[in-house]
CSV table of C-alpha atoms in Angstrom, one decimal:
chain,number,residue,atom,x,y,z
V,1,UNK,CA,-13.4,28.0,38.8
V,2,UNK,CA,-15.3,25.3,40.8
V,3,UNK,CA,-16.0,22.1,38.7
V,4,UNK,CA,-19.8,22.7,39.6
V,5,UNK,CA,-19.6,26.0,37.7
V,6,UNK,CA,-17.5,25.4,35.2
V,7,UNK,CA,-20.0,22.0,34.1
V,8,UNK,CA,-23.2,23.6,35.3
V,9,UNK,CA,-25.0,24.1,31.8
V,10,UNK,CA,-23.7,20.6,31.0
V,11,UNK,CA,-25.1,19.3,34.1
V,12,UNK,CA,-28.7,21.2,32.8
V,13,UNK,CA,-28.6,19.4,29.2
V,14,UNK,CA,-28.2,15.9,31.1
V,15,UNK,CA,-24.5,15.1,30.7
V,16,UNK,CA,-22.7,13.5,33.9
V,17,UNK,CA,-19.1,15.5,34.2
V,18,UNK,CA,-17.9,12.7,36.1
V,19,UNK,CA,-18.6,9.9,33.8
V,20,UNK,CA,-16.9,12.2,30.7
V,21,UNK,CA,-14.3,12.9,32.8
V,22,UNK,CA,-13.4,9.0,33.4
V,23,UNK,CA,-14.3,8.2,29.7
V,24,UNK,CA,-11.5,7.0,27.3
V,25,UNK,CA,-12.3,7.8,23.8
V,26,UNK,CA,-10.2,6.6,20.8
V,27,UNK,CA,-10.0,9.0,17.6
V,28,UNK,CA,-8.4,7.6,14.8
V,29,UNK,CA,-8.1,10.4,11.9
V,30,UNK,CA,-7.3,13.9,13.0
V,31,UNK,CA,-8.4,15.7,9.7
V,32,UNK,CA,-11.1,18.0,9.6
V,33,UNK,CA,-13.8,15.8,10.9
V,34,UNK,CA,-11.9,14.2,13.7
V,35,UNK,CA,-10.4,17.8,14.8
V,36,UNK,CA,-14.3,18.9,15.1
V,37,UNK,CA,-15.2,15.9,16.9
V,38,UNK,CA,-12.2,16.0,19.6
V,39,UNK,CA,-13.2,19.8,20.2
V,40,UNK,CA,-16.5,19.2,21.3
V,41,UNK,CA,-15.5,16.3,23.2
V,42,UNK,CA,-12.7,18.0,24.8
V,43,UNK,CA,-14.6,21.1,25.7
V,44,UNK,CA,-17.6,19.1,26.9
V,45,UNK,CA,-15.1,17.5,29.3
V,46,UNK,CA,-14.0,13.9,28.2
V,47,UNK,CA,-10.9,13.1,29.7
V,48,UNK,CA,-8.7,10.8,28.4
V,49,UNK,CA,-7.9,10.3,24.8
V,50,UNK,CA,-5.9,8.2,22.5
V,51,UNK,CA,-5.5,10.1,19.1
V,52,UNK,CA,-4.0,8.6,15.3
V,53,UNK,CA,-3.1,10.4,12.3
V,54,UNK,CA,0.2,9.6,10.1
V,55,UNK,CA,-0.4,12.8,8.0
V,56,UNK,CA,1.4,16.2,8.3
V,57,UNK,CA,-0.5,19.7,7.9
V,58,UNK,CA,-0.8,21.7,4.8
V,59,UNK,CA,-1.5,25.4,4.3
V,60,UNK,CA,-5.1,24.4,2.6
V,61,UNK,CA,-6.3,22.5,5.9
V,62,UNK,CA,-6.1,25.6,7.6
V,63,UNK,CA,-9.9,26.7,6.5
V,64,UNK,CA,-11.2,23.9,7.9
V,65,UNK,CA,-9.1,22.7,10.9
V,66,UNK,CA,-10.2,24.2,14.2
V,67,UNK,CA,-6.6,22.7,15.7
V,68,UNK,CA,-4.5,24.2,13.0
V,69,UNK,CA,-1.0,25.0,14.2
V,70,UNK,CA,0.3,28.5,14.5
V,71,UNK,CA,3.9,29.1,12.4
V,72,UNK,CA,5.8,28.5,15.8
V,73,UNK,CA,4.0,24.9,16.9
V,74,UNK,CA,4.5,23.7,13.2
V,75,UNK,CA,8.1,24.8,13.9
V,76,UNK,CA,8.5,23.3,17.0
V,77,UNK,CA,6.2,19.9,16.7
V,78,UNK,CA,7.7,19.0,12.6
V,79,UNK,CA,3.4,20.1,11.0
V,80,UNK,CA,2.3,16.5,12.2
V,81,UNK,CA,-1.4,16.6,12.4
V,82,UNK,CA,-1.4,14.1,15.8
V,83,UNK,CA,1.1,16.1,18.1
V,84,UNK,CA,-0.3,19.5,17.1
V,85,UNK,CA,-3.7,18.2,17.7
V,86,UNK,CA,-3.0,16.5,21.0
V,87,UNK,CA,-1.4,19.5,22.3
V,88,UNK,CA,-4.3,22.0,21.1
V,89,UNK,CA,-6.9,19.6,22.2
V,90,UNK,CA,-5.6,19.4,25.6
V,91,UNK,CA,-5.6,23.3,26.0
V,92,UNK,CA,-9.2,23.6,25.7
V,93,UNK,CA,-10.0,20.4,27.6
V,94,UNK,CA,-12.3,21.1,30.5
V,95,UNK,CA,-11.9,17.7,32.6
V,96,UNK,CA,-10.1,18.5,35.8
V,97,UNK,CA,-6.9,16.5,35.0
V,98,UNK,CA,-6.9,15.4,31.0
V,99,UNK,CA,-4.7,13.3,29.4
V,100,UNK,CA,-4.3,13.2,26.1
V,101,UNK,CA,-1.8,10.3,24.4
V,102,UNK,CA,-0.9,10.1,20.7
V,103,UNK,CA,0.7,8.6,17.7
V,104,UNK,CA,2.0,9.4,14.3
V,105,UNK,CA,1.3,6.3,12.7
V,106,UNK,CA,-1.6,4.0,11.1
V,107,UNK,CA,-4.2,2.3,13.4
V,108,UNK,CA,-3.2,-1.0,11.6
V,109,UNK,CA,0.3,-0.4,12.8
V,110,UNK,CA,-0.6,1.0,16.1
V,111,UNK,CA,-2.7,-2.3,16.4
V,112,UNK,CA,-5.8,-2.8,18.5
V,113,UNK,CA,-4.5,-2.5,21.9
V,114,UNK,CA,-5.7,1.2,21.8
V,115,UNK,CA,-9.4,-0.3,20.9
V,116,UNK,CA,-9.0,-3.0,23.9
V,117,UNK,CA,-8.5,0.5,25.8
V,118,UNK,CA,-11.3,2.6,24.9
V,119,UNK,CA,-15.1,2.4,25.6
V,120,UNK,CA,-15.6,4.2,22.3
V,121,UNK,CA,-14.1,4.3,19.4
V,122,UNK,CA,-14.4,7.0,17.0
V,123,UNK,CA,-13.4,6.4,12.6
V,124,UNK,CA,-13.0,9.6,11.3
V,125,UNK,CA,-10.8,8.3,8.4
V,126,UNK,CA,-11.1,8.8,4.7
V,127,UNK,CA,-10.2,5.2,3.0
V,128,UNK,CA,-12.4,2.5,3.1
V,129,UNK,CA,-9.7,-0.2,4.3
V,130,UNK,CA,-9.0,1.8,7.4
V,131,UNK,CA,-12.7,1.8,8.2
V,132,UNK,CA,-13.5,-1.6,7.5
V,133,UNK,CA,-10.2,-3.1,9.8
V,134,UNK,CA,-11.5,-0.5,12.7
V,135,UNK,CA,-15.0,-2.1,12.3
V,136,UNK,CA,-13.9,-5.5,12.5
V,137,UNK,CA,-11.0,-5.2,15.4
V,138,UNK,CA,-13.8,-2.9,17.4
V,139,UNK,CA,-16.2,-6.1,17.2
V,140,UNK,CA,-13.7,-8.4,18.1
V,141,UNK,CA,-13.0,-6.4,21.4
V,142,UNK,CA,-17.0,-5.5,21.3
V,143,UNK,CA,-16.4,-2.5,21.2
V,144,UNK,CA,-18.9,0.2,20.3
V,145,UNK,CA,-18.1,2.3,17.2
V,146,UNK,CA,-19.0,6.0,16.1
V,147,UNK,CA,-18.1,6.4,12.2
V,148,UNK,CA,-18.9,8.8,9.9
V,149,UNK,CA,-17.5,10.7,6.6
V,150,UNK,CA,-18.7,13.6,4.1
V,151,UNK,CA,-17.9,15.1,0.5
V,152,UNK,CA,-18.8,19.1,0.1
V,153,UNK,CA,-22.0,19.7,1.8
V,154,UNK,CA,-22.9,16.0,2.1
V,155,UNK,CA,-22.7,13.8,5.4
V,156,UNK,CA,-23.5,10.7,6.5
V,157,UNK,CA,-22.6,8.8,9.9
V,158,UNK,CA,-23.4,5.9,12.0
V,159,UNK,CA,-22.9,4.4,15.3
V,160,UNK,CA,-22.6,0.5,15.8
V,161,UNK,CA,-22.7,-1.8,18.9
V,162,UNK,CA,-20.0,-4.2,19.7
V,163,UNK,CA,-22.4,-7.0,20.7
V,164,UNK,CA,-22.5,-10.1,19.0
V,165,UNK,CA,-24.8,-10.5,15.9
V,166,UNK,CA,-25.4,-6.6,15.5
V,167,UNK,CA,-24.7,-5.3,11.8
V,168,UNK,CA,-21.4,-3.4,11.5
V,169,UNK,CA,-19.8,-1.1,8.8
V,170,UNK,CA,-19.4,-3.6,6.2
V,171,UNK,CA,-22.7,-5.0,6.4
V,172,UNK,CA,-23.5,-2.0,3.6
V,173,UNK,CA,-19.6,-1.7,2.5
V,174,UNK,CA,-18.5,-4.8,2.1
V,175,UNK,CA,-15.6,-4.1,-0.4
V,176,UNK,CA,-12.0,-3.8,0.4
V,177,UNK,CA,-9.3,-4.3,-1.8
V,178,UNK,CA,-6.0,-6.2,-1.8
V,179,UNK,CA,-2.8,-4.8,-2.9
V,180,UNK,CA,-2.0,-7.6,-4.9
V,181,UNK,CA,-4.6,-6.9,-7.3
V,182,UNK,CA,-3.7,-3.8,-10.0
V,183,UNK,CA,-7.2,-2.9,-10.6
V,184,UNK,CA,-8.5,-2.8,-7.2
V,185,UNK,CA,-5.5,-1.0,-6.2
V,186,UNK,CA,-6.2,1.8,-9.1
V,187,UNK,CA,-9.9,1.9,-8.1
V,188,UNK,CA,-8.6,2.7,-4.3
V,189,UNK,CA,-6.1,5.8,-5.5
V,190,UNK,CA,-8.8,7.0,-7.4
V,191,UNK,CA,-11.2,6.7,-4.4
V,192,UNK,CA,-8.5,8.4,-2.7
V,193,UNK,CA,-9.1,12.0,-4.8
V,194,UNK,CA,-12.5,12.8,-3.1
V,195,UNK,CA,-14.3,15.9,-3.0
V,196,UNK,CA,-12.5,18.0,-0.4
V,197,UNK,CA,-14.5,18.8,3.1
V,198,UNK,CA,-15.6,22.5,3.6
V,199,UNK,CA,-15.8,23.5,7.3
V,200,UNK,CA,-19.5,23.9,7.8
V,201,UNK,CA,-20.2,20.2,6.9
V,202,UNK,CA,-17.3,19.3,9.2
V,203,UNK,CA,-18.2,21.6,12.2
V,204,UNK,CA,-22.2,20.0,11.7
V,205,UNK,CA,-21.2,16.3,11.6
V,206,UNK,CA,-18.1,16.6,14.2
V,207,UNK,CA,-21.2,18.0,16.4
V,208,UNK,CA,-23.6,15.2,15.8
V,209,UNK,CA,-20.8,12.7,15.5
V,210,UNK,CA,-19.8,14.0,19.1
V,211,UNK,CA,-23.0,14.0,20.1
V,212,UNK,CA,-23.7,10.4,19.6
V,213,UNK,CA,-20.2,9.6,21.2
V,214,UNK,CA,-21.5,11.1,24.7
V,215,UNK,CA,-24.7,9.7,24.5
V,216,UNK,CA,-23.1,6.3,24.5
V,217,UNK,CA,-20.8,7.2,27.3
V,218,UNK,CA,-24.2,7.8,29.5
V,219,UNK,CA,-25.6,4.6,27.9
V,220,UNK,CA,-28.0,6.1,25.1
V,221,UNK,CA,-27.8,2.9,22.6
V,222,UNK,CA,-31.1,4.7,20.4
V,223,UNK,CA,-28.8,5.6,17.3
V,224,UNK,CA,-27.3,1.4,16.9
V,225,UNK,CA,-28.1,-0.1,13.6
V,226,UNK,CA,-29.2,3.3,11.7
V,227,UNK,CA,-27.7,5.4,9.0
V,228,UNK,CA,-27.9,9.2,8.7
V,229,UNK,CA,-27.1,11.6,6.1
V,230,UNK,CA,-28.0,14.5,4.4
V,231,UNK,CA,-26.8,17.7,2.9
V,232,UNK,CA,-26.2,21.0,5.2
V,233,UNK,CA,-27.0,23.6,2.2
V,234,UNK,CA,-30.2,22.1,1.7
V,235,UNK,CA,-30.5,21.5,5.3
V,236,UNK,CA,-31.7,18.0,4.8
V,237,UNK,CA,-31.7,14.7,6.8
V,238,UNK,CA,-32.4,11.8,6.5
V,239,UNK,CA,-32.6,8.4,8.9
V,240,UNK,CA,-32.5,4.4,7.4
V,241,UNK,CA,-32.2,1.6,9.7
V,242,UNK,CA,-29.7,-0.7,8.8
V,243,UNK,CA,-30.2,-4.6,9.2
V,244,UNK,CA,-27.5,-7.1,9.2
V,245,UNK,CA,-26.5,-8.6,6.1
V,246,UNK,CA,-25.7,-12.5,6.4
V,247,UNK,CA,-23.3,-12.1,3.4
V,248,UNK,CA,-21.3,-9.8,5.3
V,249,UNK,CA,-17.6,-10.3,5.1
V,250,UNK,CA,-17.0,-8.6,8.6
V,251,UNK,CA,-16.7,-9.6,11.9
V,252,UNK,CA,-19.8,-9.8,14.1
V,253,UNK,CA,-19.0,-11.6,17.2
V,254,UNK,CA,-16.8,-10.5,19.9
V,255,UNK,CA,-13.8,-12.6,21.2
V,256,UNK,CA,-12.5,-13.7,24.6
V,257,UNK,CA,-9.3,-12.3,25.1
V,258,UNK,CA,-6.3,-14.6,27.0
V,259,UNK,CA,-3.1,-12.8,28.5
V,260,UNK,CA,-0.1,-14.5,27.5
V,261,UNK,CA,2.1,-14.6,30.8
V,262,UNK,CA,3.9,-11.5,31.6
V,263,UNK,CA,7.0,-13.8,32.6
V,264,UNK,CA,7.5,-14.4,28.7
V,265,UNK,CA,10.0,-12.7,27.2
V,266,UNK,CA,8.5,-10.2,24.9
V,267,UNK,CA,7.9,-11.9,21.1
V,268,UNK,CA,9.9,-9.4,19.0
V,269,UNK,CA,9.3,-11.8,15.5
V,270,UNK,CA,6.7,-13.7,14.0
V,271,UNK,CA,8.9,-16.8,14.9
V,272,UNK,CA,8.7,-15.8,18.8
V,273,UNK,CA,5.4,-15.1,18.4
V,274,UNK,CA,4.7,-18.6,17.3
V,275,UNK,CA,6.6,-19.9,20.3
V,276,UNK,CA,4.3,-18.1,22.7
V,277,UNK,CA,1.6,-19.4,20.8
V,278,UNK,CA,2.7,-23.1,20.8
V,279,UNK,CA,3.3,-23.0,24.7
V,280,UNK,CA,-0.5,-21.6,25.2
V,281,UNK,CA,-2.5,-23.7,22.3
V,282,UNK,CA,-2.0,-27.2,20.6
V,283,UNK,CA,-2.0,-26.1,17.2
V,284,UNK,CA,-3.9,-23.9,15.2
V,285,UNK,CA,-3.6,-20.7,13.1
V,286,UNK,CA,-2.1,-17.6,13.9
V,287,UNK,CA,-5.0,-14.7,12.3
V,288,UNK,CA,-3.0,-11.2,11.9
V,289,UNK,CA,-5.4,-8.2,11.8
V,290,UNK,CA,-4.6,-7.7,7.9
V,291,UNK,CA,-2.6,-9.8,5.6
V,292,UNK,CA,1.5,-9.6,5.5
V,293,UNK,CA,3.0,-8.7,2.0
V,294,UNK,CA,6.1,-10.3,2.1
V,295,UNK,CA,7.3,-8.8,-1.4
V,296,UNK,CA,5.9,-6.8,-4.0
V,297,UNK,CA,6.6,-4.6,-7.1
V,298,UNK,CA,7.5,-0.8,-6.7
V,299,UNK,CA,4.2,0.9,-8.5
V,300,UNK,CA,7.3,3.2,-10.1
V,301,UNK,CA,10.0,0.8,-11.5
V,302,UNK,CA,8.4,-2.8,-10.7
V,303,UNK,CA,11.1,-3.9,-9.0
V,304,UNK,CA,10.6,-6.3,-6.1
V,305,UNK,CA,10.7,-4.9,-2.7
V,306,UNK,CA,11.2,-6.3,0.7
V,307,UNK,CA,8.3,-5.6,2.6
V,308,UNK,CA,7.7,-8.0,5.4
V,309,UNK,CA,4.9,-5.7,6.9
V,310,UNK,CA,1.0,-5.1,7.1
V,311,UNK,CA,-0.9,-4.5,4.1
V,312,UNK,CA,-1.6,-0.9,5.0
V,313,UNK,CA,2.1,-0.2,5.4
V,314,UNK,CA,2.9,-1.1,2.1
V,315,UNK,CA,0.0,0.8,0.3
V,316,UNK,CA,1.0,3.6,2.4
V,317,UNK,CA,3.6,4.1,0.1
V,318,UNK,CA,4.9,1.6,-2.4
V,319,UNK,CA,8.2,2.8,-3.7
V,320,UNK,CA,11.5,1.0,-3.7
V,321,UNK,CA,14.1,2.7,-2.0
V,322,UNK,CA,15.6,3.6,-5.1
V,323,UNK,CA,12.5,5.9,-6.2
V,324,UNK,CA,12.1,7.7,-2.7
V,325,UNK,CA,10.0,4.8,-1.1
V,326,UNK,CA,11.0,2.9,2.2
V,327,UNK,CA,11.2,-0.5,1.0
V,328,UNK,CA,14.6,-2.2,-0.5
V,329,UNK,CA,15.2,-4.1,-3.5
V,330,UNK,CA,15.4,-8.0,-3.5
V,331,UNK,CA,16.0,-10.3,-6.0
V,332,UNK,CA,15.4,-13.3,-4.5
V,333,UNK,CA,11.5,-13.3,-3.5
V,334,UNK,CA,8.1,-13.7,-5.2
V,335,UNK,CA,5.4,-11.5,-4.7
V,336,UNK,CA,2.3,-12.7,-2.2
V,337,UNK,CA,0.5,-12.3,1.0
V,338,UNK,CA,0.1,-14.0,4.0
V,339,UNK,CA,-3.3,-14.4,5.4
V,340,UNK,CA,-2.6,-17.2,8.2
V,341,UNK,CA,0.6,-18.6,9.9
V,342,UNK,CA,0.2,-22.1,10.9
V,343,UNK,CA,1.9,-22.9,13.8
V,344,UNK,CA,2.9,-26.7,13.2
V,345,UNK,CA,5.7,-27.5,11.1
V,346,UNK,CA,8.1,-25.4,9.6
V,347,UNK,CA,8.0,-21.6,9.1
V,348,UNK,CA,8.5,-20.0,5.9
V,349,UNK,CA,12.2,-18.1,6.7
V,350,UNK,CA,10.6,-14.5,5.5
V,351,UNK,CA,7.3,-14.8,7.5
V,352,UNK,CA,9.6,-16.0,10.5
V,353,UNK,CA,12.0,-12.8,10.5
V,354,UNK,CA,8.7,-10.5,10.2
V,355,UNK,CA,9.1,-7.9,12.9
V,356,UNK,CA,5.9,-8.1,15.0
V,357,UNK,CA,5.9,-4.1,15.2
V,358,UNK,CA,5.4,-3.9,11.3
V,359,UNK,CA,2.4,-5.9,11.5
V,360,UNK,CA,0.5,-4.1,14.2
V,361,UNK,CA,1.4,-6.5,17.3
V,362,UNK,CA,2.8,-4.4,20.0
V,363,UNK,CA,3.6,-5.2,23.2
V,364,UNK,CA,0.3,-5.4,24.9
V,365,UNK,CA,-1.4,-6.0,21.4
V,366,UNK,CA,-3.4,-8.7,20.1
V,367,UNK,CA,-3.7,-11.5,17.6
V,368,UNK,CA,-6.4,-14.0,16.9
V,369,UNK,CA,-5.7,-17.5,17.6
V,370,UNK,CA,-7.8,-19.9,15.8
V,371,UNK,CA,-7.4,-23.4,17.5
V,372,UNK,CA,-7.9,-27.0,15.8
V,373,UNK,CA,-11.4,-27.4,17.3
V,374,UNK,CA,-12.5,-24.2,15.1
V,375,UNK,CA,-12.8,-22.0,18.5
V,376,UNK,CA,-11.0,-18.4,18.4
V,377,UNK,CA,-9.6,-16.1,20.7
V,378,UNK,CA,-7.8,-13.2,21.0
V,379,UNK,CA,-4.3,-13.6,22.5
V,380,UNK,CA,-2.9,-10.5,24.3
V,381,UNK,CA,0.9,-10.1,24.5
V,382,UNK,CA,2.9,-9.0,27.4
V,383,UNK,CA,3.2,-5.5,28.2
V,384,UNK,CA,1.2,-1.9,28.5
V,385,UNK,CA,-1.1,-1.0,25.0
V,386,UNK,CA,-0.5,2.8,25.1
V,387,UNK,CA,3.5,2.5,26.2
V,388,UNK,CA,4.3,3.5,22.8
V,389,UNK,CA,2.1,6.6,23.0
V,390,UNK,CA,3.6,10.2,23.5
V,391,UNK,CA,1.7,12.1,26.2
V,392,UNK,CA,0.8,15.9,25.3
V,393,UNK,CA,2.1,18.0,28.2
V,394,UNK,CA,1.0,21.7,29.0
V,395,UNK,CA,3.7,24.6,28.6
V,396,UNK,CA,5.0,25.4,31.8
V,397,UNK,CA,3.2,28.7,33.5
């Protein structure tokens, strides 16, 4: 089948198959919404994807998951969403030479190298924390973001520019929570108990969000700064204009990126990173993409855990090893967060020993540097930001 014949109807509809085949799209969250978005984009011939999800399929997902795996696939791939969805999406992709990579982790831990790689970032996640993180990192890298969500038959979605001064997701949803706040932690847990999606809503919303992604890939930015919402059962649709919020706590300014010399040995710990920054900048602060939890009490037995990881990793499973969690018990530390790291003076021992991979700064990743003169930039570490991603492959004939 020739490419012209394959995409003849898409061309008549105004799509450019060559442009779509070259496009690079990051999809974060591979539940019902993420799969419906991905299915439409893959069938439309978008050629390159990075996919992120840390979760596993459950039986009830089958009613609203177009890429739900067969029993054999669940055995072969372990039932993880990222792997199963990546291989299923590759099978239906109509680009000439599609490439789909995936990671079974959280986007915060994967780091923002994947955002830098993408032409468009798609947020199909449930949690407010991940949405806020994606919004801020996309703006810092100057990348457009399409995000949305739903509960039962109700849905909403928006598209945000990567340009300086434009409104962002946090302009109208500024709240996040800290793992050190018991009250806010409980509220976030309650938020996760959302009304389940139904397939008709996932399909409708997925199609609308996929269309916005393709519009952006074709240079149509008319949806920027607007909120679209509705109810599929009542066939309602609303559109509202969003204005930048002067009190917004989010990032509104893309930052220049500077590459650390490839000749440097790859930093592994925060102490190594501080050495790299000292060679690049005279003083200043390192600002991780999220707070670092050094130690925190197990939410089940209240014993103190040694964490040394990003806040999202701690909140994903905040139990000690004795209670079935990933964190070992310690008696020598106090709870606390680190939000900035001074490059002058002596480092705290716990901060210094923290592994960069555990705070979302892998090879090829970025970290914000605030210089003494108050200017800021992103420092890109040596390495390829997608080296650690798995590549989906079609089965041999």
